Coordinates of C-alpha atoms in Angstrom, one line a residue:
M2 CA 173.8 111.0 96.6
E3 CA 175.0 109.5 99.9
N4 CA 175.8 105.8 99.7
F5 CA 173.1 103.9 101.7
I6 CA 174.2 101.1 104.0
V7 CA 171.6 98.6 105.2
S8 CA 171.0 98.6 108.9
A9 CA 172.1 95.0 109.3
R10 CA 175.7 96.1 108.2
K11 CA 175.6 99.6 109.6
Y12 CA 174.6 98.5 113.1
R13 CA 176.4 95.2 113.1
P14 CA 177.8 94.5 116.6
S15 CA 181.4 95.6 117.0
S16 CA 181.9 94.6 120.7
F17 CA 180.5 92.1 123.1
Q18 CA 178.4 94.7 124.7
T19 CA 176.5 95.4 121.5
V20 CA 175.6 91.8 120.8
V21 CA 171.8 91.4 121.2
G22 CA 170.2 88.6 123.2
Q23 CA 173.3 86.3 123.7
Q24 CA 174.5 87.5 127.1
S25 CA 175.5 84.1 128.4
I26 CA 177.7 83.4 125.5
T27 CA 179.4 86.8 125.5
V28 CA 180.1 86.6 129.2
T29 CA 181.6 83.1 128.7
L30 CA 183.9 84.3 125.9
K31 CA 185.0 87.4 127.9
N32 CA 185.8 85.2 130.9
A33 CA 187.9 82.9 128.7
I34 CA 189.9 85.9 127.5
K35 CA 190.2 87.2 131.1
N36 CA 191.5 83.9 132.4
A37 CA 193.6 83.1 129.3
H38 CA 191.7 79.8 128.9
L39 CA 191.4 79.9 125.1
A40 CA 190.4 76.7 123.3
H41 CA 191.9 75.8 119.9
A42 CA 188.5 75.2 118.3
Y43 CA 185.0 76.7 118.9
L44 CA 181.7 75.7 117.3
F45 CA 178.9 78.4 117.2
C46 CA 175.5 76.8 116.5
G47 CA 172.1 78.5 116.2
P48 CA 169.4 79.8 113.8
R49 CA 170.2 82.4 111.1
G50 CA 170.7 86.0 112.0
V51 CA 171.4 85.6 115.7
G52 CA 175.0 86.8 115.8
K53 CA 177.2 83.7 115.3
T54 CA 179.6 85.2 112.8
S55 CA 179.5 88.6 114.5
C56 CA 180.5 87.0 117.8
A57 CA 183.3 85.1 116.1
R58 CA 184.7 88.4 114.5
I59 CA 184.5 90.2 117.9
F60 CA 186.2 87.3 119.6
A61 CA 189.0 87.2 117.0
K62 CA 189.5 91.0 117.2
T63 CA 189.6 91.0 121.0
I64 CA 192.1 88.2 121.5
N65 CA 194.5 90.0 119.1
C66 CA 194.1 93.4 120.6
S67 CA 197.2 94.7 122.3
N68 CA 195.3 97.1 124.6
V69 CA 192.3 95.2 126.0
S70 CA 190.1 97.3 128.2
S71 CA 189.2 96.6 131.8
D72 CA 185.9 95.0 130.7
F73 CA 187.8 92.9 128.2
E74 CA 186.6 94.7 125.0
A75 CA 188.8 95.5 122.0
C76 CA 190.3 99.0 122.1
N77 CA 189.8 99.8 118.4
T78 CA 192.9 102.0 118.5
C79 CA 195.8 99.5 118.2
E80 CA 197.2 98.4 114.9
S81 CA 195.5 95.0 115.0
C82 CA 192.1 96.5 115.7
L83 CA 192.5 99.2 113.0
A84 CA 193.6 96.6 110.5
F85 CA 190.5 94.5 111.4
N86 CA 188.1 97.4 111.2
E87 CA 189.6 98.4 107.8
N88 CA 189.3 94.7 106.5
R89 CA 193.1 94.4 105.9
S90 CA 194.0 92.1 108.8
Y91 CA 196.1 89.1 108.0
N92 CA 195.5 87.5 111.3
I93 CA 191.8 86.9 110.9
H94 CA 190.6 84.7 108.0
E95 CA 187.0 84.2 107.0
L96 CA 186.0 81.3 104.8
D97 CA 182.7 80.2 103.4
A98 CA 182.5 76.4 103.6
A99 CA 179.7 76.3 101.1
S100 CA 182.0 77.4 98.3
N101 CA 185.2 75.9 99.8
N102 CA 184.0 72.4 100.6
S103 CA 186.4 70.2 98.8
V104 CA 189.5 68.3 100.0
D105 CA 191.8 70.6 98.1
D106 CA 190.4 73.7 99.8
I107 CA 190.9 72.2 103.2
R108 CA 194.5 71.1 102.3
T109 CA 195.2 74.7 101.2
L110 CA 193.8 75.9 104.6
I111 CA 196.1 73.4 106.4
D112 CA 199.1 74.7 104.6
Q113 CA 198.1 78.3 105.5
V114 CA 197.7 77.4 109.2
R115 CA 201.4 76.7 109.6
I116 CA 202.2 80.4 108.9
P117 CA 202.4 82.4 112.2
P118 CA 200.7 85.8 112.5
Q119 CA 202.6 89.0 111.6
I120 CA 200.8 91.2 114.2
G121 CA 199.2 89.9 117.3
K122 CA 199.2 86.6 119.0
Y123 CA 196.8 84.4 117.1
S124 CA 195.7 83.5 113.6
V125 CA 192.0 83.0 113.8
Y126 CA 190.2 81.1 111.1
I127 CA 186.4 81.7 110.9
I128 CA 184.7 79.0 108.8
D129 CA 181.0 79.8 108.2
E130 CA 178.4 77.2 107.3
V131 CA 180.8 74.4 108.2
H132 CA 178.2 71.8 107.7
M133 CA 178.5 72.2 104.0
L134 CA 182.0 70.5 103.9
S135 CA 182.1 67.2 102.2
Q136 CA 182.8 64.0 104.1
S137 CA 186.3 63.7 102.7
A138 CA 187.0 67.4 103.6
F139 CA 185.9 66.7 107.2
N140 CA 188.2 63.8 107.4
A141 CA 191.1 65.8 106.0
F142 CA 190.4 68.5 108.6
L143 CA 190.3 66.2 111.6
K144 CA 194.0 66.0 112.4
T145 CA 194.7 69.7 112.1
L146 CA 191.6 70.6 114.2
E147 CA 192.7 68.2 116.9
E148 CA 196.4 69.4 117.1
P149 CA 196.7 72.8 115.5
P150 CA 199.7 75.0 115.9
A151 CA 199.8 77.1 119.1
H152 CA 199.0 80.3 117.3
A153 CA 196.0 78.9 115.4
I154 CA 192.4 79.1 116.7
F155 CA 189.4 77.8 114.7
V156 CA 185.9 79.2 115.0
L157 CA 183.3 77.2 113.1
A158 CA 179.8 78.5 112.6
T159 CA 176.7 76.5 111.4
T160 CA 172.9 76.6 111.4
E161 CA 172.7 72.8 111.2
K162 CA 174.6 71.2 113.9
H163 CA 173.2 67.7 113.3
K164 CA 175.0 67.5 109.9
I165 CA 178.5 67.8 111.5
I166 CA 180.2 64.5 112.1
P167 CA 180.7 63.5 115.8
T168 CA 184.5 63.5 115.5
I169 CA 184.4 67.2 114.7
L170 CA 182.0 68.0 117.5
S171 CA 184.2 66.2 120.0
R172 CA 187.1 68.5 119.2
C173 CA 185.3 71.8 119.7
Q174 CA 183.8 73.9 122.5
I175 CA 180.2 74.1 121.4
F176 CA 178.1 77.3 122.0
D177 CA 174.4 77.2 121.2
F178 CA 173.0 80.6 120.2
S179 CA 169.3 81.1 121.0
R180 CA 166.7 82.9 119.0
I181 CA 166.4 86.6 119.7
K182 CA 163.5 87.3 122.0
V183 CA 160.8 89.7 120.8
A184 CA 161.4 92.1 123.6
D185 CA 165.2 92.2 122.8
A186 CA 164.5 92.8 119.2
V187 CA 162.0 95.6 119.9
N188 CA 164.4 97.4 122.2
H189 CA 167.2 97.2 119.6
L190 CA 164.9 98.4 116.8
A191 CA 163.7 101.3 119.0
H192 CA 167.4 102.3 119.6
I193 CA 168.1 102.2 115.9
A194 CA 165.0 104.2 115.1
Q195 CA 166.1 106.8 117.6
E196 CA 169.5 107.0 116.1
E197 CA 168.0 107.4 112.6
G198 CA 165.4 110.0 113.8
I199 CA 162.5 107.7 112.9
T200 CA 159.2 107.8 114.7
I201 CA 157.6 104.4 115.3
N202 CA 155.2 103.0 117.9
E203 CA 155.6 99.9 120.0
E204 CA 152.9 97.9 118.3
A205 CA 154.6 98.3 114.9
L206 CA 157.9 97.3 116.4
N207 CA 156.3 94.1 117.9
V208 CA 154.9 93.2 114.5
I209 CA 158.4 93.5 112.9
A210 CA 160.0 91.5 115.7
Q211 CA 157.4 88.7 115.4
K212 CA 157.7 88.7 111.6
A213 CA 161.5 88.2 111.9
D214 CA 161.0 85.0 113.8
G215 CA 163.9 85.3 116.2
A216 CA 166.5 86.6 113.6
M217 CA 167.9 90.1 114.3
R218 CA 169.2 90.4 110.8
D219 CA 165.8 89.7 109.3
A220 CA 164.3 92.3 111.7
L221 CA 166.7 94.9 110.5
S222 CA 166.0 94.1 106.9
I223 CA 162.2 94.4 107.5
F224 CA 162.8 97.7 109.3
D225 CA 164.6 99.1 106.3
Q226 CA 161.8 97.9 104.1
I227 CA 159.2 99.7 106.2
V228 CA 161.3 102.9 106.3
S229 CA 161.4 102.9 102.5
F230 CA 157.6 102.4 102.4
S231 CA 156.5 104.9 105.2
G232 CA 159.4 107.3 105.5
K233 CA 160.3 108.8 108.9
N234 CA 156.8 108.3 110.5
I235 CA 155.8 104.6 110.9
N236 CA 152.6 103.4 112.4
F237 CA 150.9 100.1 113.0
E238 CA 148.7 100.3 109.8
N239 CA 151.8 100.9 107.6
V240 CA 153.6 97.9 108.9
I241 CA 150.7 95.4 108.6
Q242 CA 149.9 96.7 105.1
N243 CA 153.4 96.4 103.9
L244 CA 154.1 93.0 105.5
N245 CA 150.7 91.6 104.6
V246 CA 149.9 90.8 108.2
L247 CA 146.3 90.4 109.4
D248 CA 145.2 93.0 112.0
Y249 CA 144.6 91.7 115.5
D250 CA 141.2 93.3 115.5
Y251 CA 139.9 90.8 113.0
Y252 CA 140.7 87.9 115.3
F253 CA 139.2 89.7 118.3
K254 CA 136.0 90.4 116.3
M255 CA 135.9 86.8 115.1
V256 CA 136.1 85.4 118.6
D257 CA 133.4 87.7 119.8
A258 CA 131.1 86.4 117.0
F259 CA 131.9 82.8 118.1
L260 CA 130.8 83.6 121.6
Q261 CA 127.6 85.1 120.4
G262 CA 126.9 82.3 117.9
K263 CA 126.5 84.7 115.0
V264 CA 127.3 82.5 112.0
T265 CA 126.4 85.2 109.5
D266 CA 128.8 87.8 111.0
V267 CA 131.6 85.2 111.0
L268 CA 131.2 84.3 107.3
I269 CA 131.0 88.0 106.3
L270 CA 134.1 88.8 108.3
F271 CA 136.0 85.9 106.7
N272 CA 134.9 87.0 103.3
E273 CA 136.3 90.5 104.0
I274 CA 139.6 88.9 105.0
V275 CA 139.7 86.8 101.8
E276 CA 139.0 89.9 99.6
K277 CA 142.0 91.6 101.2
G278 CA 144.2 88.9 99.7
F279 CA 145.1 86.9 102.8
D280 CA 145.7 83.2 102.4
G281 CA 143.2 80.9 104.1
H282 CA 145.8 78.6 105.6
H283 CA 147.6 81.6 107.1
F284 CA 144.3 82.8 108.5
V285 CA 143.7 79.4 110.2
A286 CA 147.2 79.4 111.7
G287 CA 146.7 83.0 112.9
L288 CA 143.4 82.2 114.5
S289 CA 144.9 79.2 116.2
S290 CA 147.6 81.4 117.6
H291 CA 145.1 83.9 118.7
I292 CA 143.0 81.3 120.6
R293 CA 146.2 80.1 122.2
D294 CA 147.1 83.6 123.3
I295 CA 143.6 84.0 124.8
L296 CA 144.2 80.7 126.7
V297 CA 147.5 82.1 127.9
G298 CA 145.9 85.3 129.0
K299 CA 143.4 83.5 131.3
D300 CA 146.0 83.2 134.0
V301 CA 148.2 86.0 135.3
A302 CA 151.1 83.5 135.7
T303 CA 151.2 82.7 132.0
L304 CA 150.5 86.3 130.8
Q305 CA 154.2 86.8 130.4
L306 CA 154.2 84.3 127.5
L307 CA 152.4 86.8 125.3
E308 CA 155.0 88.5 123.0
V309 CA 152.9 91.5 122.3
S310 CA 152.7 95.1 123.4
D311 CA 151.0 96.1 126.7
S312 CA 148.0 97.6 125.0
V313 CA 147.4 94.3 123.1
K314 CA 147.9 92.3 126.3
E315 CA 145.0 94.2 127.8
K316 CA 142.8 93.2 124.9
Y317 CA 143.7 89.6 125.3
T318 CA 143.0 89.8 129.1
E319 CA 139.6 91.3 128.5
Q320 CA 138.6 88.7 125.9
A321 CA 139.9 85.9 128.0
K322 CA 137.5 86.8 130.8
K323 CA 134.6 86.2 128.3
C324 CA 135.8 82.8 127.2
E325 CA 135.4 79.5 129.1
V326 CA 138.4 77.2 129.1
D327 CA 136.4 74.4 127.6
F328 CA 135.4 76.6 124.7
L329 CA 139.1 77.4 124.1
Y330 CA 140.1 73.8 124.2
D331 CA 137.4 72.8 121.8
A332 CA 138.2 75.6 119.4
L333 CA 141.9 74.7 119.3
G334 CA 141.0 71.1 118.5
I335 CA 138.7 72.1 115.7
L336 CA 141.2 74.5 114.2
N337 CA 143.9 71.8 114.4
E338 CA 141.8 69.4 112.5
C339 CA 141.2 72.1 109.8
D340 CA 144.9 72.7 109.6
I341 CA 145.6 69.0 109.2
H342 CA 143.1 68.4 106.4
Y343 CA 143.7 71.7 104.6
K344 CA 146.2 70.4 102.0
S345 CA 144.1 67.4 101.1
S346 CA 140.9 69.4 100.8
Q347 CA 139.6 70.2 97.2
N348 CA 137.7 73.2 98.4
H349 CA 139.8 75.2 100.9
R350 CA 137.3 78.0 101.4
L351 CA 134.4 75.6 102.2
L352 CA 136.6 73.7 104.7
I353 CA 137.4 77.0 106.5
E354 CA 133.8 78.1 106.5
L355 CA 132.6 74.8 107.9
T356 CA 135.3 75.1 110.6
L357 CA 134.1 78.6 111.5
I358 CA 130.5 77.4 111.6
Q359 CA 131.6 74.6 114.1
L360 CA 133.3 77.2 116.2
S361 CA 130.2 79.4 116.2
Q362 CA 128.1 76.4 117.4
I363 CA 130.3 75.4 120.4
I364 CA 128.5 77.5 123.0
E365 CA 125.0 76.6 121.6
S366 CA 125.9 72.9 121.6
K367 CA 127.1 73.0 125.2
K368 CA 123.8 74.7 126.2
K369 CA 121.8 72.0 124.5
G370 CA 123.9 69.3 126.1
A371 CA 123.3 70.9 129.5
S372 CA 119.5 71.0 129.0
L373 CA 119.5 67.4 127.9
K374 CA 121.4 66.4 131.0
K375 CA 119.0 68.4 133.1
N376 CA 116.0 66.6 131.5
F377 CA 117.6 63.2 132.0
R378 CA 118.2 63.9 135.7
R379 CA 114.6 64.9 136.1
L380 CA 113.3 61.8 134.3
L381 CA 115.7 59.6 136.4
K382 CA 114.3 61.2 139.5
I383 CA 110.7 60.5 138.5
R384 CA 111.7 56.9 137.6
V385 CA 113.3 56.3 141.0
E386 CA 110.3 57.7 142.8
G387 CA 108.1 55.4 140.7
R388 CA 110.2 52.5 141.6
A389 CA 109.9 53.2 145.3
S390 CA 106.1 53.5 145.1
A391 CA 105.5 50.6 142.6
P392 CA 104.0 47.3 144.1
K393 CA 106.4 44.4 144.1
V394 CA 104.8 41.9 141.8
A395 CA 106.6 39.1 140.1
G396 CA 105.4 38.9 136.5
A397 CA 107.4 36.3 134.8
K398 CA 106.2 33.3 132.8
D399 CA 107.4 29.9 134.0
K400 CA 109.4 28.2 131.3
A401 CA 108.6 24.6 130.5
P402 CA 111.2 22.3 132.1
V403 CA 113.8 20.8 129.7
H404 CA 114.3 17.7 131.9
P405 CA 112.0 16.0 134.3
Q406 CA 114.6 16.2 137.0
Q407 CA 114.5 20.0 137.0
E408 CA 110.8 20.1 138.1
A409 CA 111.8 19.3 141.6
Q410 CA 114.1 22.3 141.7
K411 CA 111.7 24.9 140.3
P412 CA 110.7 26.3 143.8
A413 CA 114.4 27.0 144.5
Q414 CA 114.7 29.1 141.3
T415 CA 111.7 31.3 142.1
H416 CA 112.3 34.8 143.6
S417 CA 112.2 34.9 147.4
G418 CA 109.6 37.1 149.0
Q419 CA 107.2 36.9 146.0
S420 CA 104.0 34.9 146.0
Q421 CA 103.2 33.0 142.8
Q422 CA 99.7 32.3 144.0
K423 CA 98.8 36.0 143.8
V424 CA 99.9 36.1 140.2
S425 CA 97.8 33.0 139.3
T426 CA 94.7 34.3 141.1
T427 CA 94.9 37.8 139.6
S428 CA 92.4 38.2 136.8
S429 CA 93.9 39.3 133.5
P430 CA 92.5 42.6 132.3
S431 CA 91.0 43.0 128.8
P432 CA 93.4 44.4 126.2
T433 CA 93.4 48.2 126.1
S434 CA 95.5 51.0 124.7
I435 CA 99.1 50.9 126.1
S436 CA 101.3 53.8 126.9
I437 CA 104.8 52.9 125.7
K438 CA 106.6 55.2 128.1
A439 CA 104.5 54.0 131.0
A440 CA 105.0 50.4 130.0
M441 CA 108.7 50.9 129.7
S442 CA 109.0 52.6 133.1
R443 CA 106.9 49.9 134.8
G444 CA 108.8 47.2 132.9
I445 CA 112.1 48.5 134.0
V446 CA 111.0 48.8 137.6
N447 CA 109.2 45.5 137.9
R448 CA 111.2 43.4 135.5
P449 CA 112.0 40.0 137.0
A450 CA 115.5 38.6 137.2
S451 CA 116.5 37.3 133.8
S452 CA 117.2 33.6 133.5
S453 CA 120.2 34.4 131.4
S454 CA 122.1 35.9 134.3
P455 CA 125.4 34.2 135.3
E456 CA 124.1 33.0 138.7
I457 CA 121.0 31.3 137.3
K458 CA 123.1 29.8 134.4
S459 CA 125.5 28.3 136.9
K460 CA 122.6 26.9 138.9
E461 CA 121.0 25.4 135.8
S462 CA 124.3 23.8 134.7
E463 CA 124.8 22.4 138.2
A464 CA 121.2 21.0 138.3
K465 CA 121.6 19.6 134.8
Y466 CA 124.4 17.2 135.7
T467 CA 123.6 16.5 139.4
N468 CA 121.0 13.7 138.8
V469 CA 122.4 12.3 135.6
Q470 CA 123.3 8.6 136.0
N471 CA 127.1 8.4 135.6
Q472 CA 128.0 6.3 132.5
A473 CA 131.3 4.6 131.9
Y474 CA 133.6 6.0 129.2
T475 CA 136.9 5.2 127.6
S476 CA 139.9 7.3 126.5
E477 CA 139.0 6.8 122.9
S478 CA 135.5 8.2 123.5
V479 CA 137.0 11.2 125.3
V480 CA 139.3 12.0 122.3
E481 CA 136.4 11.5 119.9
K482 CA 134.1 13.8 121.8
L483 CA 136.8 16.4 122.1
K484 CA 137.3 16.5 118.4
E485 CA 133.5 16.7 118.0
Y486 CA 133.5 19.6 120.4
T487 CA 135.9 21.6 118.3
I488 CA 133.7 21.2 115.2
V489 CA 130.3 21.8 116.9
R490 CA 131.6 24.9 118.8
K491 CA 133.5 26.2 115.7
K492 CA 136.8 26.6 117.5
S493 CA 140.0 28.1 116.1
D494 CA 142.4 26.1 114.0
R495 CA 145.0 26.1 116.8
I496 CA 142.6 24.4 119.2
R497 CA 141.5 21.9 116.5
L498 CA 145.2 21.1 115.9
A499 CA 145.9 20.7 119.6
I500 CA 142.9 18.3 120.1
A501 CA 143.8 16.4 116.9
N502 CA 147.3 15.7 118.2
C503 CA 146.4 15.0 121.9
E504 CA 146.0 11.6 123.6
A505 CA 143.7 10.7 126.5
E506 CA 144.6 8.3 129.3
I507 CA 142.6 7.0 132.2
R508 CA 144.9 6.2 135.1
T509 CA 144.4 4.3 138.3
G510 CA 141.7 5.9 140.4
G511 CA 139.8 7.1 137.4
Q512 CA 142.0 10.2 136.8
L513 CA 141.6 11.4 133.2
V514 CA 144.7 12.9 131.7
V515 CA 144.9 14.7 128.3
K516 CA 148.4 14.6 126.9
V517 CA 149.7 17.2 124.5
S518 CA 153.1 17.7 122.9
N519 CA 154.1 21.3 123.8
Q520 CA 153.4 24.2 126.1
I521 CA 151.4 26.2 123.4
Q522 CA 148.9 23.3 123.0
E523 CA 148.6 23.1 126.8
D524 CA 147.8 26.9 127.0
D525 CA 145.2 26.6 124.2
I526 CA 143.3 23.7 125.8
A527 CA 143.5 25.3 129.3
A528 CA 141.8 28.4 128.0
V529 CA 138.7 26.4 127.1
K530 CA 139.0 23.6 129.6
N531 CA 135.8 24.4 131.6
E532 CA 133.8 24.5 128.4
M533 CA 135.3 21.1 127.3
V534 CA 134.5 19.5 130.7
N535 CA 130.8 20.6 130.5
Y536 CA 130.6 19.2 127.0
L537 CA 132.1 15.9 128.0
K538 CA 129.8 15.6 131.0
R539 CA 126.7 16.1 128.8
E540 CA 127.8 13.9 125.9
L541 CA 129.3 11.1 127.9
Q542 CA 126.6 11.4 130.6
N543 CA 128.9 11.4 133.5
S544 CA 128.9 14.3 136.0
T545 CA 132.2 13.3 137.6
I546 CA 134.3 13.9 134.5
D547 CA 137.3 16.2 134.9
F548 CA 140.8 16.0 133.4
I549 CA 144.3 17.4 133.8
I550 CA 146.7 18.4 131.0
E551 CA 150.2 17.0 130.7
I552 CA 153.0 17.6 128.2
T553 CA 154.5 14.4 126.9
Q554 CA 158.3 14.3 126.6
T555 CA 158.9 13.2 123.0
E556 CA 162.4 11.9 122.1
T557 CA 164.0 14.0 119.4
K558 CA 165.5 12.0 116.7
K559 CA 169.1 12.8 115.8
R560 CA 169.3 14.2 112.3
L561 CA 172.0 12.8 110.0
Y562 CA 174.0 15.6 108.4
T563 CA 177.4 14.2 107.5
D564 CA 178.2 11.4 105.1
T565 CA 179.9 9.4 107.8
D566 CA 176.7 9.5 110.0
K567 CA 174.6 8.5 107.1
F568 CA 176.9 5.6 106.3
K569 CA 176.9 4.4 109.9
Y570 CA 173.1 4.5 110.0
L571 CA 173.0 2.4 106.8
C572 CA 175.6 -0.1 108.2
Q573 CA 173.4 -0.7 111.2
K574 CA 170.6 -1.8 108.8
N575 CA 173.0 -3.7 106.5
P576 CA 176.4 -4.7 108.0
L577 CA 177.6 -5.9 104.6
L578 CA 178.1 -2.3 103.5
E579 CA 181.1 -2.1 105.9
Q580 CA 182.7 -5.2 104.4
L581 CA 182.1 -3.7 100.9
K582 CA 183.9 -0.5 101.9
Q583 CA 186.9 -2.3 103.3
K584 CA 187.2 -4.8 100.4
F585 CA 187.3 -2.1 97.7
S586 CA 189.0 0.6 99.9
L587 CA 186.1 3.0 99.3
D588 CA 186.0 6.4 100.9
F589 CA 183.8 9.6 100.8
E590 CA 184.7 12.3 98.3

């Protein structure tokens, strides 16, 4: 039986040209070899399975090759290349930092670095998963990494760049490897399938590439798994069955049911998906991705963002024509809410079914909303026409005057252009049945100006204090009324405290000044000053009252901290203490 080698090892890149999806990095490394601009330390960062270690091995083999080709690839015929290909090279050392992460391991490496290579120019040390080194190991490695021997080159590889200390990062040339694109993975898998004599369609390759999530090594492992399941002939159904991936058709059918508002069909289709063993959370995530892909398919410019085969792109384009953008936005919002609350829900299936029902009702809800808006506009049009044809009659009851002085000002407060005599002479009809809608429409059209409007309130307040006889007042009465104001009006504790600590002063010319102790109290009182002034005018019966706010400059008393200061203060009150100190030669401890 022939020994089987997994595709990830069998088709591992052996030259820069065979590296998949990292063209910018391979070109940079080849130019460095071409110009002899080799750094002493490199750091390769990126997700798993994207070619970090493979590029490090190819780079190490190429710089030690004695017959580099014109395109700066290793010749694979010289002694150094043959030794590397047969895994017997003493110039290239691979270490796993996960199992060699102690200080002693790094010290052993430092001692080994001093030995020059037997064949070739450089000793290359490839340290994989370098982020697994301990803090002390990193510190021990710093000096050697900064000033290694001329023949030593370090290539560090990691999937978690953020775990490496900054002093290591600053000593390396950093290369960030990107995820393998779906198109690149599909092309590479198609090449391998052709080499192995396997028949597979493009849709199946797309599913494998998407399942790999940007890792070429994972894609090759999945490919081997599918080959073991299906043999030499692989189709789309075999792939989704083996990988437990939900078919695109279910999502397309689900969205069609949403657009038609068929709740029953949606629930039956979801039940069929559950019976096939698919997880509900994965279904919600897949449906969200499907809605997103439909949104992307709405515009030709964004169609390139779809990482699917051309036949599936056509399906997305056709369904995107049926969907409104507002529907897609609402659907994404509803599915996102379901995804957020899925873990905290006690009944996952019920949550998903309620979400699907909401999605089925989006179109119907928008139709109802449109009809309501249409009816509202029609009613508004009728109301406006009724307002234009309605007679202008002032129907408002005159309020009894609060003060005798206001009776003289009543004619000024009545509405201009309206005759009150017509209202008084109009005979009141006998009470009959009233139509509420008609009464509301007439009431809205013919409603008089409310007496609570700001303009009328200001006129009332002006009229209230205009004819009041001005009474004399004192600063004490002002402070008393201000304190009373904070209690009657139920003001905050800050305003009460500010009023409690304030002082009032009537200066020459009758200017009233309210003194406070700090800026905060001034701001608090200034915020309610107008209300305070009106209250003082009414309570003190003086319409000319107004005040300004001033901050008093209080002298800060010097605090006594030292024993000497305290003794001097006491001596000022009792000079005999100084004599007592001198007589008995007393001093502070």
